[in-house]
mmCIF file of C-alpha atoms and ligand atoms in Angstrom:
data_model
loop_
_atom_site.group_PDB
_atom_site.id
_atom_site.type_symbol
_atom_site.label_atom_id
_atom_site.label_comp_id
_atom_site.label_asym_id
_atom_site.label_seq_id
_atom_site.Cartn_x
_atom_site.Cartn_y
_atom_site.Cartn_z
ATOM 1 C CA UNK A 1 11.907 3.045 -11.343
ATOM 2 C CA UNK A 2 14.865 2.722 -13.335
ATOM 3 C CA UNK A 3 18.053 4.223 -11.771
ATOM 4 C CA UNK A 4 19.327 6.876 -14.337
ATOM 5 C CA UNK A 5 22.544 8.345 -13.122
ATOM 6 C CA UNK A 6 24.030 9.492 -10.003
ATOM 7 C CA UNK A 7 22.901 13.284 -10.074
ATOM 8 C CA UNK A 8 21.648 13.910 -6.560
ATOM 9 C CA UNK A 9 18.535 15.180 -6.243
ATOM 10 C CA UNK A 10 17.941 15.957 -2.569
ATOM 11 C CA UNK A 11 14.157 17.840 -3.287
ATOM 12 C CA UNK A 12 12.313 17.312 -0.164
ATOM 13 C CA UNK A 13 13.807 14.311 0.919
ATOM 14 C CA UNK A 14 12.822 14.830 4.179
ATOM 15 C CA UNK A 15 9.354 15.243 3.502
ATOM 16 C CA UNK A 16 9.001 12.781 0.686
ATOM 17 C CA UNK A 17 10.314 10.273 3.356
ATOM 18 C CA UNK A 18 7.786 10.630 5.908
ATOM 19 C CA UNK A 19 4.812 10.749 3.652
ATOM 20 C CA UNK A 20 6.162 6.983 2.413
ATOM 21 C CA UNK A 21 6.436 5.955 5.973
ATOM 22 C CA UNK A 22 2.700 7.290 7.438
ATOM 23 C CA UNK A 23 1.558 5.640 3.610
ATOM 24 C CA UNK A 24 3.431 2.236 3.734
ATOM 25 C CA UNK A 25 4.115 1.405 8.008
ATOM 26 C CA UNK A 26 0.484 1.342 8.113
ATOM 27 C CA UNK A 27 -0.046 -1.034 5.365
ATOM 28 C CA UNK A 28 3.129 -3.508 6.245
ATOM 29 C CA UNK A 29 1.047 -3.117 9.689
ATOM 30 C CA UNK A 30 -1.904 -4.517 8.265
ATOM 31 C CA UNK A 31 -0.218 -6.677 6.670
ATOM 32 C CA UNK A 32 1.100 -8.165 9.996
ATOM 33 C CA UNK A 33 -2.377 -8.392 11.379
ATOM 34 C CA UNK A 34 -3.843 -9.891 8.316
ATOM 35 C CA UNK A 35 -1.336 -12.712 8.874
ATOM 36 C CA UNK A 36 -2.095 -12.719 12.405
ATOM 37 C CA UNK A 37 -5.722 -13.615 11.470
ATOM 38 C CA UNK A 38 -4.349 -15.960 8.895
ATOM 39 C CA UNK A 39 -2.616 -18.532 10.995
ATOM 40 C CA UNK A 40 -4.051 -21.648 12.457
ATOM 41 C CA UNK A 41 -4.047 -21.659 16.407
ATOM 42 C CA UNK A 42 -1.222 -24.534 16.584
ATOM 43 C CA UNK A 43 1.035 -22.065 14.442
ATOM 44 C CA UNK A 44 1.472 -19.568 17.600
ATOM 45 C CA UNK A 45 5.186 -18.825 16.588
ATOM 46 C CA UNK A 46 4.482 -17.591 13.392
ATOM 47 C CA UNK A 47 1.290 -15.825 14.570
ATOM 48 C CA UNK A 48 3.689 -14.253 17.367
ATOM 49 C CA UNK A 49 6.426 -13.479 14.892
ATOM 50 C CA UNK A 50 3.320 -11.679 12.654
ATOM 51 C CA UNK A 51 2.513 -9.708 15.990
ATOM 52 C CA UNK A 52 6.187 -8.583 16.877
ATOM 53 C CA UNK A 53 5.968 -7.407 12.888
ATOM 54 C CA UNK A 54 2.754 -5.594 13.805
ATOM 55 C CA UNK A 55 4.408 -3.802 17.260
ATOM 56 C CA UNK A 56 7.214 -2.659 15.132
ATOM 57 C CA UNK A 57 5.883 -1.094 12.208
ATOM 58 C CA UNK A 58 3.625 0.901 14.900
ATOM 59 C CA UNK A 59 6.605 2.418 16.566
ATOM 60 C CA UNK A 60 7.808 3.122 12.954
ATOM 61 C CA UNK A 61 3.985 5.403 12.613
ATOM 62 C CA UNK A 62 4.537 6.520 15.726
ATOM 63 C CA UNK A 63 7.907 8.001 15.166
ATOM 64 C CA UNK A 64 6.648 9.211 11.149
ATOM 65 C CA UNK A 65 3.699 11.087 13.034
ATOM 66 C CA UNK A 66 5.967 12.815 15.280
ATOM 67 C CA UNK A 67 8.237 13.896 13.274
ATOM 68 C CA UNK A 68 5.595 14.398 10.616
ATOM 69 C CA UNK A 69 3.113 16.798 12.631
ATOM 70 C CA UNK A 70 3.275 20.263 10.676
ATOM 71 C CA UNK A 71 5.391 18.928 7.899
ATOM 72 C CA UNK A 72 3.057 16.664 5.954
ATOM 73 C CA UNK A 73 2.980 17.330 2.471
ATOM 74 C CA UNK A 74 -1.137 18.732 2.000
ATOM 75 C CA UNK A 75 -1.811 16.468 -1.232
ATOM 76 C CA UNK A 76 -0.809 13.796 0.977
ATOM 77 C CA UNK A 77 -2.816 14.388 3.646
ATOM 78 C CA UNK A 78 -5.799 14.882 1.491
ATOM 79 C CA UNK A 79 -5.321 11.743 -0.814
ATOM 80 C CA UNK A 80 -6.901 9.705 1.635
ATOM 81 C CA UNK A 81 -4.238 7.540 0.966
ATOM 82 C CA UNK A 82 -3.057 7.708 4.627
ATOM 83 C CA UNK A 83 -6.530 6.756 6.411
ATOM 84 C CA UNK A 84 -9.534 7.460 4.739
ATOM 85 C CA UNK A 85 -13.251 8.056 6.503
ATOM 86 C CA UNK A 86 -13.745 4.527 7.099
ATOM 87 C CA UNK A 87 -10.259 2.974 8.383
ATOM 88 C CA UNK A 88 -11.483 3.976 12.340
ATOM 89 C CA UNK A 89 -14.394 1.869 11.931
ATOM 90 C CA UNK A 90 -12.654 -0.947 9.861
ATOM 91 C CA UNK A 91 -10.153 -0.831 12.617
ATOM 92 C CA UNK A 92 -12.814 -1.215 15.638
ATOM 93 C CA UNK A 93 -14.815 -3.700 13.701
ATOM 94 C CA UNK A 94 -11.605 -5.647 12.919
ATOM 95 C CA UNK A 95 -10.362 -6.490 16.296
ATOM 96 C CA UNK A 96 -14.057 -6.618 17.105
ATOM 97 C CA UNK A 97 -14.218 -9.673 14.873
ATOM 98 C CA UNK A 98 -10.619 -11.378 14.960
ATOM 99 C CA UNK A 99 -9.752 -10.182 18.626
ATOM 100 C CA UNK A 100 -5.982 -9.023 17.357
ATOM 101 C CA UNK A 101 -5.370 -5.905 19.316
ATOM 102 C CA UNK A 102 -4.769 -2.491 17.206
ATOM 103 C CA UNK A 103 -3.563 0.769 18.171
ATOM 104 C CA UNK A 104 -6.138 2.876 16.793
ATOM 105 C CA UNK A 105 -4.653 5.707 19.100
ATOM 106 C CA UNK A 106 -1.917 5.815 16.371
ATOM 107 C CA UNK A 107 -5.058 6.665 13.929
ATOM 108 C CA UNK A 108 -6.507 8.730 16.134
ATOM 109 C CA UNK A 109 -3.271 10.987 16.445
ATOM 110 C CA UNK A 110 -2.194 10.538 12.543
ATOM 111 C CA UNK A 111 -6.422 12.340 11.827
ATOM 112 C CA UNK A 112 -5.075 15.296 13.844
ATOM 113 C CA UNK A 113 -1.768 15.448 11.505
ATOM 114 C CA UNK A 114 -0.982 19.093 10.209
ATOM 115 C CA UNK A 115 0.151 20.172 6.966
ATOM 116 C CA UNK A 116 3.317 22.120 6.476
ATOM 117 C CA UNK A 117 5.624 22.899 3.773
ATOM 118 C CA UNK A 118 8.315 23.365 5.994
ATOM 119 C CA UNK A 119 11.063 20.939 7.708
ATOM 120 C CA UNK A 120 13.395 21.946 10.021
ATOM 121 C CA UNK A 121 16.907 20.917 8.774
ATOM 122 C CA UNK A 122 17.849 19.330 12.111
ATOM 123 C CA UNK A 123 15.352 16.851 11.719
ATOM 124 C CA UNK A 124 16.640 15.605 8.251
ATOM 125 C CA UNK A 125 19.370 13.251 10.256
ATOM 126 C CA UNK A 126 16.074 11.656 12.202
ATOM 127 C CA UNK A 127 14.307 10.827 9.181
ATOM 128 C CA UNK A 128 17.948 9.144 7.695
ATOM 129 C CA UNK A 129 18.019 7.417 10.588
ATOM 130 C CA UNK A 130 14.563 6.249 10.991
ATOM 131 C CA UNK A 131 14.649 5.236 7.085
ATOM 132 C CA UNK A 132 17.135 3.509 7.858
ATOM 133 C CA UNK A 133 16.036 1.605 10.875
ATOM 134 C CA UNK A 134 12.903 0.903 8.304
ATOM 135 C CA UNK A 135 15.057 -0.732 5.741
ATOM 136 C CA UNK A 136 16.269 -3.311 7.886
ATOM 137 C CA UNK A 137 13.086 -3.999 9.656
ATOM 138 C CA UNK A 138 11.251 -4.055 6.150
ATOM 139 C CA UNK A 139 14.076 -6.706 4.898
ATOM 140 C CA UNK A 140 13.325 -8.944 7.501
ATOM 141 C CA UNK A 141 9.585 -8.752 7.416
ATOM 142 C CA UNK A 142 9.452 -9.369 3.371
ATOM 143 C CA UNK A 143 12.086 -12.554 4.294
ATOM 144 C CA UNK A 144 9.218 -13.462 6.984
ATOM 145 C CA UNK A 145 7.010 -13.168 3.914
ATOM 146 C CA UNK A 146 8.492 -14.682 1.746
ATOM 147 C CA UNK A 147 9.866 -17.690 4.423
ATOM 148 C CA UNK A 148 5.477 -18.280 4.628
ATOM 149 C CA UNK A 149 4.931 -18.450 1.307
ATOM 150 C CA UNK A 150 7.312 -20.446 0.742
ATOM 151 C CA UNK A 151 5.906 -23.389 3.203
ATOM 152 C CA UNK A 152 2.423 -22.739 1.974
ATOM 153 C CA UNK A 153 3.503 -23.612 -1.362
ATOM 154 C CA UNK A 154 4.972 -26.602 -0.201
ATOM 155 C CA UNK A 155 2.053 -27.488 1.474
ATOM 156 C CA UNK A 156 3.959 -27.419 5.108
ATOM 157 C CA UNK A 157 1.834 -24.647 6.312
ATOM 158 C CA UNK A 158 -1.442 -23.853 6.195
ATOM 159 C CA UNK A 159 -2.773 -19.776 5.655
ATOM 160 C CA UNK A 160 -6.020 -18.372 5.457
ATOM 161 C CA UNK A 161 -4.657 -16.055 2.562
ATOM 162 C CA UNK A 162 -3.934 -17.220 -0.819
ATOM 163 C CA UNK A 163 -0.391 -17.710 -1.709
ATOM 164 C CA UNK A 164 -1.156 -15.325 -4.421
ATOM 165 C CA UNK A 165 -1.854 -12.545 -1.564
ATOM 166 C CA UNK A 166 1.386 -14.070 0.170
ATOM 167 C CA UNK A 167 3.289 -13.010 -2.817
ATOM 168 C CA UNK A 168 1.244 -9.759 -3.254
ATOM 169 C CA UNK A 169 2.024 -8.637 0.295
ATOM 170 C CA UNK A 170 6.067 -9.878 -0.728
ATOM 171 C CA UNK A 171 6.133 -7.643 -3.516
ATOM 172 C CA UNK A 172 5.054 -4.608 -1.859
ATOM 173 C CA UNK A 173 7.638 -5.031 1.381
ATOM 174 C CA UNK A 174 10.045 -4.805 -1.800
ATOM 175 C CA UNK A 175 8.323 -1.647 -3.493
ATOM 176 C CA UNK A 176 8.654 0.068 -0.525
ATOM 177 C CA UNK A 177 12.527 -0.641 0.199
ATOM 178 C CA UNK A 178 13.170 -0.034 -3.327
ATOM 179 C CA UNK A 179 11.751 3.479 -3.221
ATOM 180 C CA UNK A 180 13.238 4.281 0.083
ATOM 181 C CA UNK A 181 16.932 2.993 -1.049
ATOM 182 C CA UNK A 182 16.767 5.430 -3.276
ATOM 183 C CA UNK A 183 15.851 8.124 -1.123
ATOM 184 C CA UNK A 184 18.433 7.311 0.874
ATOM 185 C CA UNK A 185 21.070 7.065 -1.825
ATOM 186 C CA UNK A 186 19.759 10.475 -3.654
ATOM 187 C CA UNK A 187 19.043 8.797 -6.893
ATOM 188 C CA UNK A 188 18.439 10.945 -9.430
ATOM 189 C CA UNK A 189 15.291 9.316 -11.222
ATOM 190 C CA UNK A 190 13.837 10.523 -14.525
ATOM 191 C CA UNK A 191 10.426 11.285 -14.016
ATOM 192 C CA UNK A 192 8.725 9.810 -16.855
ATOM 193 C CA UNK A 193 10.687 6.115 -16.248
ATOM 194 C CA UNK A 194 9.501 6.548 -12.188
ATOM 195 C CA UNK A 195 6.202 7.103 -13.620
ATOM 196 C CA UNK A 196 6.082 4.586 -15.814
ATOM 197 C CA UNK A 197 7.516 2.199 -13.665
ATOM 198 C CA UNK A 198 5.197 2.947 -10.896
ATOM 199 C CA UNK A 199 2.592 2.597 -13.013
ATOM 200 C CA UNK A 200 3.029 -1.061 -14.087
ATOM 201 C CA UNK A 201 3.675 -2.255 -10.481
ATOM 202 C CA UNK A 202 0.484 -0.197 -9.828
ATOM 203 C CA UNK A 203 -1.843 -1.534 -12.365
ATOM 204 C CA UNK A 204 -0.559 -5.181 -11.156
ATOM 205 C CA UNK A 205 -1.139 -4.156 -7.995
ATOM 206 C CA UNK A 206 -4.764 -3.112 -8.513
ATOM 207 C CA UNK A 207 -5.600 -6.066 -10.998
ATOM 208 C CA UNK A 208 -4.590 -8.825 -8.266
ATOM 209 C CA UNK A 209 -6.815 -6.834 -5.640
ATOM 210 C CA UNK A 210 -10.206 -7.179 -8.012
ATOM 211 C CA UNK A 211 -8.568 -10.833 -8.354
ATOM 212 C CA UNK A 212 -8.765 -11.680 -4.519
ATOM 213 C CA UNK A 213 -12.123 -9.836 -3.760
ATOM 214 C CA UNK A 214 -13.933 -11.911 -6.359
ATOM 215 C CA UNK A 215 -12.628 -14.964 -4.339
ATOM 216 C CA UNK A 216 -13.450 -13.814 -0.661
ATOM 217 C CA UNK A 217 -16.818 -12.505 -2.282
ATOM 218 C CA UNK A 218 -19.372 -15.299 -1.448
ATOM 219 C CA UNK A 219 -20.862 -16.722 -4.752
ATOM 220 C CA UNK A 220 -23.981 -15.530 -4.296
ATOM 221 C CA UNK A 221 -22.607 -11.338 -4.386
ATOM 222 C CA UNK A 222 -23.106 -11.893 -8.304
ATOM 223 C CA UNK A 223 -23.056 -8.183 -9.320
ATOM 224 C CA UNK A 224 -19.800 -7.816 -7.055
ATOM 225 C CA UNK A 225 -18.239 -11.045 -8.084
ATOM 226 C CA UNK A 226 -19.178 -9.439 -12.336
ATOM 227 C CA UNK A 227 -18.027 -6.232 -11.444
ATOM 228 C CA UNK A 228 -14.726 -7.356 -9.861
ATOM 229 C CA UNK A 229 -14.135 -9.601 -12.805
ATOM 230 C CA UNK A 230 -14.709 -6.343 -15.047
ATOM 231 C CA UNK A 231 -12.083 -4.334 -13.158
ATOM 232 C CA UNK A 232 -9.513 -7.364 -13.218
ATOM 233 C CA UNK A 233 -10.029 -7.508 -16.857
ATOM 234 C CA UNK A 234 -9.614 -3.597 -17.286
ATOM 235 C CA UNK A 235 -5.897 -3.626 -15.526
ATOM 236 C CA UNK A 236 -5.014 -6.836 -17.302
ATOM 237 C CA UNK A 237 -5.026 -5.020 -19.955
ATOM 238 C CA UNK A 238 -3.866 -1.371 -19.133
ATOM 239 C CA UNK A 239 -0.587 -3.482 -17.290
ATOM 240 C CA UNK A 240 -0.133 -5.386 -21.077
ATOM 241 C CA UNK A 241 -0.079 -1.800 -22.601
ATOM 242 C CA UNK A 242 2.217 -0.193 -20.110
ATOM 243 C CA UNK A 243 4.609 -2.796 -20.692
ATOM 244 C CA UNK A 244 4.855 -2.387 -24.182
ATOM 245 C CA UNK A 245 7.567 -2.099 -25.834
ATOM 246 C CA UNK A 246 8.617 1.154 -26.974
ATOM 247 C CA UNK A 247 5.967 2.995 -25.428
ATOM 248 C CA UNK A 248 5.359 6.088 -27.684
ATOM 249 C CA UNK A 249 5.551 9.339 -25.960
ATOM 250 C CA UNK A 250 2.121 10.470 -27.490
ATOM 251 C CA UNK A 251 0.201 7.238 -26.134
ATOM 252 C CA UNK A 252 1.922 8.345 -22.712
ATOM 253 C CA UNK A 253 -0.662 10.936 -21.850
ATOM 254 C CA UNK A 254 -3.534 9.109 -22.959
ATOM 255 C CA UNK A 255 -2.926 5.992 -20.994
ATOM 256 C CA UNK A 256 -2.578 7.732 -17.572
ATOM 257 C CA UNK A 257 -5.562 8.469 -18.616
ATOM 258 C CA UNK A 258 -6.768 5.303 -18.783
ATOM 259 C CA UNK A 259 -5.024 4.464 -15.746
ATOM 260 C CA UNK A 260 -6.755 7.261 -13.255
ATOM 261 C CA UNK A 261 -10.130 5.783 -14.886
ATOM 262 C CA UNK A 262 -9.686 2.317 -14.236
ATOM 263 C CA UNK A 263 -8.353 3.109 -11.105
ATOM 264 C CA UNK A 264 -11.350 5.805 -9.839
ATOM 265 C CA UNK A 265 -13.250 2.693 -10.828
ATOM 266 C CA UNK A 266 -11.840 0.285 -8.755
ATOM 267 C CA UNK A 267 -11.281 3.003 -5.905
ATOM 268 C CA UNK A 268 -15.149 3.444 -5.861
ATOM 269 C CA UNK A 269 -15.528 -0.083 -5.872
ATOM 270 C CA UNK A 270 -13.156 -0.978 -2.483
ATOM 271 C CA UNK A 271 -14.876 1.739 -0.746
ATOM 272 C CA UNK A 272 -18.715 0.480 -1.317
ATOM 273 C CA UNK A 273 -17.521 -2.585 -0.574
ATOM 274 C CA UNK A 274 -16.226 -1.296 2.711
ATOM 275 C CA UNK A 275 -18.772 0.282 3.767
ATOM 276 C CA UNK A 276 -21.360 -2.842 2.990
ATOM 277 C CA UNK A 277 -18.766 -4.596 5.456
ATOM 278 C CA UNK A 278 -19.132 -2.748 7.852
ATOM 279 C CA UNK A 279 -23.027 -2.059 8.023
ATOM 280 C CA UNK A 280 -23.102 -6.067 7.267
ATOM 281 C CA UNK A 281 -24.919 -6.087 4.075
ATOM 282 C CA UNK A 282 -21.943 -8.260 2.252
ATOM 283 C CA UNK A 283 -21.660 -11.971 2.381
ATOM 284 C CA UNK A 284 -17.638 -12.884 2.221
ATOM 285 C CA UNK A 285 -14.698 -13.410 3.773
ATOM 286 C CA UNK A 286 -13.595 -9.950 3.462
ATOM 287 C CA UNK A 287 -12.149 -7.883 6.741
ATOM 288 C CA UNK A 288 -13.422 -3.897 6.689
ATOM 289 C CA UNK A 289 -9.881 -3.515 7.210
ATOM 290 C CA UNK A 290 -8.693 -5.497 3.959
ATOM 291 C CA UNK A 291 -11.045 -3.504 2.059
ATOM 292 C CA UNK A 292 -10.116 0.135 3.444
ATOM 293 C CA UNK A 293 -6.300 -1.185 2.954
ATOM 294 C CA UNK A 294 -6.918 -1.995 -0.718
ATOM 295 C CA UNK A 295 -8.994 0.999 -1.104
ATOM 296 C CA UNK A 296 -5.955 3.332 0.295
ATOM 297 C CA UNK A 297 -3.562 1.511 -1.886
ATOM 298 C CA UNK A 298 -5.940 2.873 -4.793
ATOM 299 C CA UNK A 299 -5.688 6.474 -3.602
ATOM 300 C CA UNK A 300 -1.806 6.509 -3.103
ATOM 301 C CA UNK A 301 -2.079 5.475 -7.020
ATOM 302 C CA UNK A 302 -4.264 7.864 -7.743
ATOM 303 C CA UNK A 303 -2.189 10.332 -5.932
ATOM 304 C CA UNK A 304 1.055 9.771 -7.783
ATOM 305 C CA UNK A 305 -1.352 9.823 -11.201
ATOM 306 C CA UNK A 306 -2.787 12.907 -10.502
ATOM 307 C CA UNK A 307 -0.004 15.158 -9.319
ATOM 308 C CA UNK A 308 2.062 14.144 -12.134
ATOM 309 C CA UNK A 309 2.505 17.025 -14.559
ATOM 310 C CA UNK A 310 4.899 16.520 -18.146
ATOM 311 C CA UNK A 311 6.253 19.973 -17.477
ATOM 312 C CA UNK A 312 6.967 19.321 -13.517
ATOM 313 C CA UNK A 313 8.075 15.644 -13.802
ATOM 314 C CA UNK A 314 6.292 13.678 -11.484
ATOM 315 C CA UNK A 315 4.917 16.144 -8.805
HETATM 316 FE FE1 FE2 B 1 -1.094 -4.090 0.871
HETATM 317 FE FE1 FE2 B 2 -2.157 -4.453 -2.077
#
């Protein structure tokens, strides 16, 4: 998202701020806990530091579900991008497996969430404050991030995640305090550069999930490991077209096209995979919970595709 000019643009800021939080303090959440299960046992402060992370971001849902209940944007709540019909069960089997406690009450609560166009203007100062509060936290967890991948690399530390997930997880702490700076400082954003933009990050995004699934697939999930390569492939090269130079307005159209394809694809792809998971029909060293993460990452996408309209700007 390219910053345009300073013409404020207030639209539902309120609204548009807590649908980011209940979408992206659950995923810097599991984020936490899929460091958690990353560390080594002699590593306890950074597996501590991972779990403070974790405790945080769940006051942060907490807080987004109460002051969400009856003001949730509908498209959000039916995206699936928020929990889907798995993430209960990838959540019990989860802590089940790696014995790192989760609040699933917080999921529990956020399936009874209410839609609402409404929001009550006395509760706009709340959400400022709370995105605020979320800004710094978010700043120090991508530093915590970034502070790991940074001793992985240098071979001082050892992970059970790739230091390409490392990064990965890096780059979307920053995604999400990029977006929410700009809520907070009313950017006025042109909706075809915000899509555009979103779109890259999003294709990239997508691409280095088929990426790590082929690796935690064991080798012997052949038509997994062939059909991940496949998707990897197709967002390789839908990410080389969107960054084009000088996209033409007229290929615009046809390549969010492309993208909601390639991105159903991979959707449908997460959430089979999931659900082999968790009926344990999959050989790898894939959580149900890494899966159903991935899978709402897709949705979110798929979200911001679909409700984009040229003669609405984005929504
Ligand atoms: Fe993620
Ligand atoms: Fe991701």
């Amino acid at each position: 998202m390219l910053d345009t000019g300073s013409e404020p643009m207030i639209g539902n800021f309120g609204r548009e701020s807590l649908d980011l939080h209940l979408f992206f303090a659950r995923i810097m959440r599991e984020h936490a806990i899929f460091m958690q299960a990353g560390f080594l046992p002699k590593d306890v402060t950074y597996f501590q530091k991972a779990a403070q992370f974790k405790c945080q971001y769940d006051q942060v849902l907490k807080e987004a579900i109460r002051l969400s209940n009856g003001t949730a944007a509908e498209e959000v709540l039916q995206s699936e991008e928020l929990l889907t019909d798995k993430t209960l069960r990838a959540e019990q089997k989860t802590q089940e497996m790696t014995g790192i406690p989760i609040d699933m009450a917080l999921t529990v609560e956020e399936l009874r969430l209410n839609p609402d166009p409404g929001m009550l203007q006395a509760e706009i100062e709340q959400v400022c404050a709370l995105n605020q509060k979320v800004m710094v936290l978010t700043t120090s967890f991508a530093e915590f991030k970034a502070m790991v991948l940074d001793q992985v690399t240098h071979c001082s530390l050892v992970c059970n995640l790739f230091p390409a997930q490392l990064e990965h997880v890096y780059k979307e702490a920053l995604f999400y305090l990029e977006v929410l700076k700009r809520l907070q400082n009313n950017q006025f954003v042109d909706a075809r550069v915000d899509l555009l933009e979103q779109e890259v990050f999003w294709d990239e995004i997508m691409g280095e999930h088929a990426k790590f699934v082929r690796h935690l697939l064991d080798p012997s999930e052949r038509e997994l490991c062939r059909k991940a390569k496949e998707l990897t492939k197709s967002f390789e090269r839908l990410e080389q077209k969107m960054k084009g130079e000088g996209l033409p307005a007229s290929s615009f159209g046809r390549l969010m096209h492309e993208n909601i394809s390639a991105t159903l694809a991979i959707a449908e792809f997460k959430a089979t995979g999931t659900e082999l998971i968790l009926a344990c029909q999959l050989k790898s060293l894939l959580s149900p919970l890494l899966t159903d993460h991935t899978l709402r990452e897709a949705n979110y996408y798929l979200r911001i595709l679909q409700t984009w309209r040229p003669d609405l700007g984005r929504r």
